[in-house]
Each structure stands twice: as structure tokens, then as C-alpha cells.
């Protein structure tokens, strides 16, 4: 708050106050951050946990990160790096630390599926801890996964760093669209855009009484998606025997 005082021409005392606030970014408020990205081809989530964003003195800091929602931790995926911070608050990743500079306790039933990474450092540097989880081989029912990492540094407040990752087509097992084509309606049904692992899939579509199915128009294609979950190819028609068409009498 800034305050100014003066006398007016009649000898009266005048005062004016002005206030302004500043809100630091979340990384500063929490002295760290967590984020991630999803690869729709490999079904892997890459998580990144940044600690000591504010450059506090730290000695042997560590994190605990519980792996939730059916994610499978990928053995050997942990890497620890330094990072630097630009004037606008963004970060630039640095070199990876030698594995002798930290200890890893991988998630297990014995530690409640919690990843623990302990740094053997005594400095004021910020560090980035990276690891991967997988959704491969399961039904992907969520469009977002959230994980929380706890950051511990002696003589400083413990921090909780929360990160979320959006899953392209997550929870989307079936969708339908159509458009008129003369006297016909061209229907399309997209099955398993989430690329979940499914067995013996059955799709039942019941037309209303004013529609007649043209069985010769029925085709099934195997769709392919890129890393961002966007369909890049649907030209691969499945071979006979992969799909069976049944028409109710």
C-alpha cells in the first residue's frame, strides 16, 4: 500500500492510499510442480515432478508418489535432471544426474504402490524427477488421470504437488454419427476410440421402423491413431471372420 499526504490551498490535510497485490504462479506457491503427457500409441503416461522451484537450501530431499487408478509403473523409467527457470517462469530441462546421486524405491504392495525417490544432494538447485506409467492391457475408462506427489525437504514445509493428464478418447468405447446421402443415411459407428483392451465385442444397433438396413453397405475398418489420439488411418478393412453381422428377424 502506498500513501501520500499533502495540504490543500485552504490548509486542509489530504491523504490518498493506493493498494496493489501480486499473486505468484503455482510453482512458486508450492515450490514445485507436477505435470504429464499421454502417448495414445504406447498407452504410456510420462509424469514430471519439479521440486525446489524457489531454490531453497535442501539436503537429501525426497518425493513420495502413489500410483493410482490402475496405472502400472514402468520399471526402470525413473530419471532425475536439473532444470533452470526463465524470467517468465517456464523451465528448461538440464542434464540427467548420475544414478549414484539418488535412490529409488519402486512401487509395490509392500509400500502401498508408492514410488519413492531420495536425492543424495546438499545444495539449493531445482530438480526434475521423471517416470512413466502404463495403461496398456486394460479398459481405459477415464478421460483424466490425477496423481499427487509429496515433496519433503528438511527444515521446510512439506509440499503436495498435484498433476493431471488428459487421455484422448478416454472412457469413449462407442460413438455414432450419420449424414443423409440422397434417400439413404450413411451411418458410422466408432468403437473403442480409447484403444482399450476388449474381448468379444458386440455392437447392437436398432434402427427405427422407418429404416431398412442395406446389408451390402456394411463395412468394418480397423482405425489407427497417432500419439495424440487422433485417427490417422481407417483404410485397413478387417479380414472375413474377424466380424460377424447378425440381423434380427
Coordinates of C-alpha atoms in Angstrom, one line a residue, residues 124-221:
X124 CA 19.9 -25.2 -3.5
X125 CA 19.3 -26.5 -7.0
X126 CA 15.9 -27.3 -8.5
X127 CA 15.5 -30.9 -9.7
X128 CA 13.1 -32.7 -12.1
X129 CA 12.0 -36.3 -11.4
X130 CA 10.5 -38.1 -14.4
X131 CA 8.9 -41.5 -14.6
X132 CA 6.4 -43.4 -16.7
X133 CA 3.2 -45.4 -16.1
X134 CA 1.2 -47.6 -18.5
X135 CA -2.5 -48.2 -19.2
X136 CA -1.8 -51.0 -21.7
X137 CA -3.8 -54.1 -21.5
X138 CA -6.8 -52.6 -19.7
X139 CA -10.1 -50.8 -20.3
X140 CA -9.4 -47.1 -20.3
X141 CA -12.5 -45.8 -18.6
X142 CA -11.3 -42.3 -17.6
X143 CA -10.6 -39.2 -19.6
X144 CA -8.2 -37.9 -17.0
X145 CA -5.7 -39.3 -14.5
X146 CA -4.6 -37.4 -11.5
X147 CA -1.6 -38.1 -9.3
X148 CA -0.2 -36.4 -6.2
X149 CA 3.4 -36.3 -5.2
X150 CA 4.6 -35.3 -1.7
X151 CA 7.8 -33.3 -1.6
X152 CA 9.9 -33.4 1.6
X153 CA 12.9 -31.1 2.4
X154 CA 14.4 -30.8 5.9
X155 CA 13.5 -27.7 7.8
X156 CA 11.0 -26.6 5.2
X157 CA 7.3 -27.2 4.9
X158 CA 6.2 -30.4 3.2
X159 CA 4.5 -29.8 -0.2
X160 CA 1.8 -31.6 -2.1
X161 CA 2.3 -31.3 -5.9
X162 CA -0.8 -32.4 -8.0
X163 CA -0.7 -33.1 -11.7
X164 CA -3.4 -34.3 -14.1
X165 CA -3.2 -35.8 -17.6
X166 CA -6.0 -35.8 -20.2
X167 CA -6.5 -39.1 -22.0
X168 CA -7.5 -38.7 -25.6
X169 CA -10.8 -40.6 -26.1
X170 CA -10.6 -41.9 -22.5
X171 CA -13.8 -43.5 -21.5
X172 CA -15.1 -43.4 -25.1
X173 CA -16.0 -47.0 -26.0
X174 CA -18.6 -46.2 -28.7
X175 CA -19.9 -43.2 -30.5
X176 CA -22.2 -42.8 -33.5
X177 CA -22.8 -40.3 -36.3
X178 CA -24.5 -40.0 -39.6
X179 CA -25.4 -37.9 -42.6
X180 CA -28.1 -38.0 -45.3
X181 CA -27.0 -39.2 -48.7
X182 CA -30.0 -38.9 -51.1
X183 CA -32.6 -41.4 -50.0
X184 CA -30.1 -43.1 -47.7
X185 CA -28.5 -42.2 -44.4
X186 CA -24.8 -43.1 -44.1
X187 CA -24.2 -44.2 -40.5
X188 CA -20.8 -44.6 -38.9
X189 CA -20.1 -46.1 -35.5
X190 CA -16.7 -45.6 -33.9
X191 CA -15.9 -48.5 -31.5
X192 CA -13.2 -48.3 -28.9
X193 CA -11.6 -45.0 -29.7
X194 CA -9.8 -45.2 -26.3
X195 CA -8.0 -48.3 -27.7
X196 CA -8.8 -50.3 -24.6
X197 CA -8.2 -54.0 -24.4
X198 CA -11.6 -55.6 -25.1
X199 CA -12.7 -59.2 -25.8
X200 CA -15.6 -60.5 -27.9
X201 CA -17.1 -57.0 -28.6
X202 CA -20.7 -56.9 -29.6
X203 CA -22.3 -53.8 -31.1
X204 CA -26.1 -53.8 -31.3
X205 CA -27.8 -51.1 -33.4
X206 CA -31.6 -50.9 -33.6
X207 CA -33.0 -48.8 -36.5
X208 CA -36.4 -47.3 -36.1
X209 CA -39.4 -48.8 -38.0
X210 CA -38.9 -46.4 -41.0
X211 CA -35.4 -47.6 -41.8
X212 CA -34.2 -50.7 -43.7
X213 CA -30.7 -51.9 -43.3
X214 CA -28.7 -52.2 -46.5
X215 CA -26.5 -55.2 -45.6
X216 CA -24.3 -54.7 -48.6
X217 CA -23.2 -51.3 -47.3
X218 CA -21.9 -52.8 -44.0
X219 CA -18.1 -52.5 -43.7
X220 CA -15.8 -52.6 -40.7
X221 CA -12.4 -50.9 -40.7

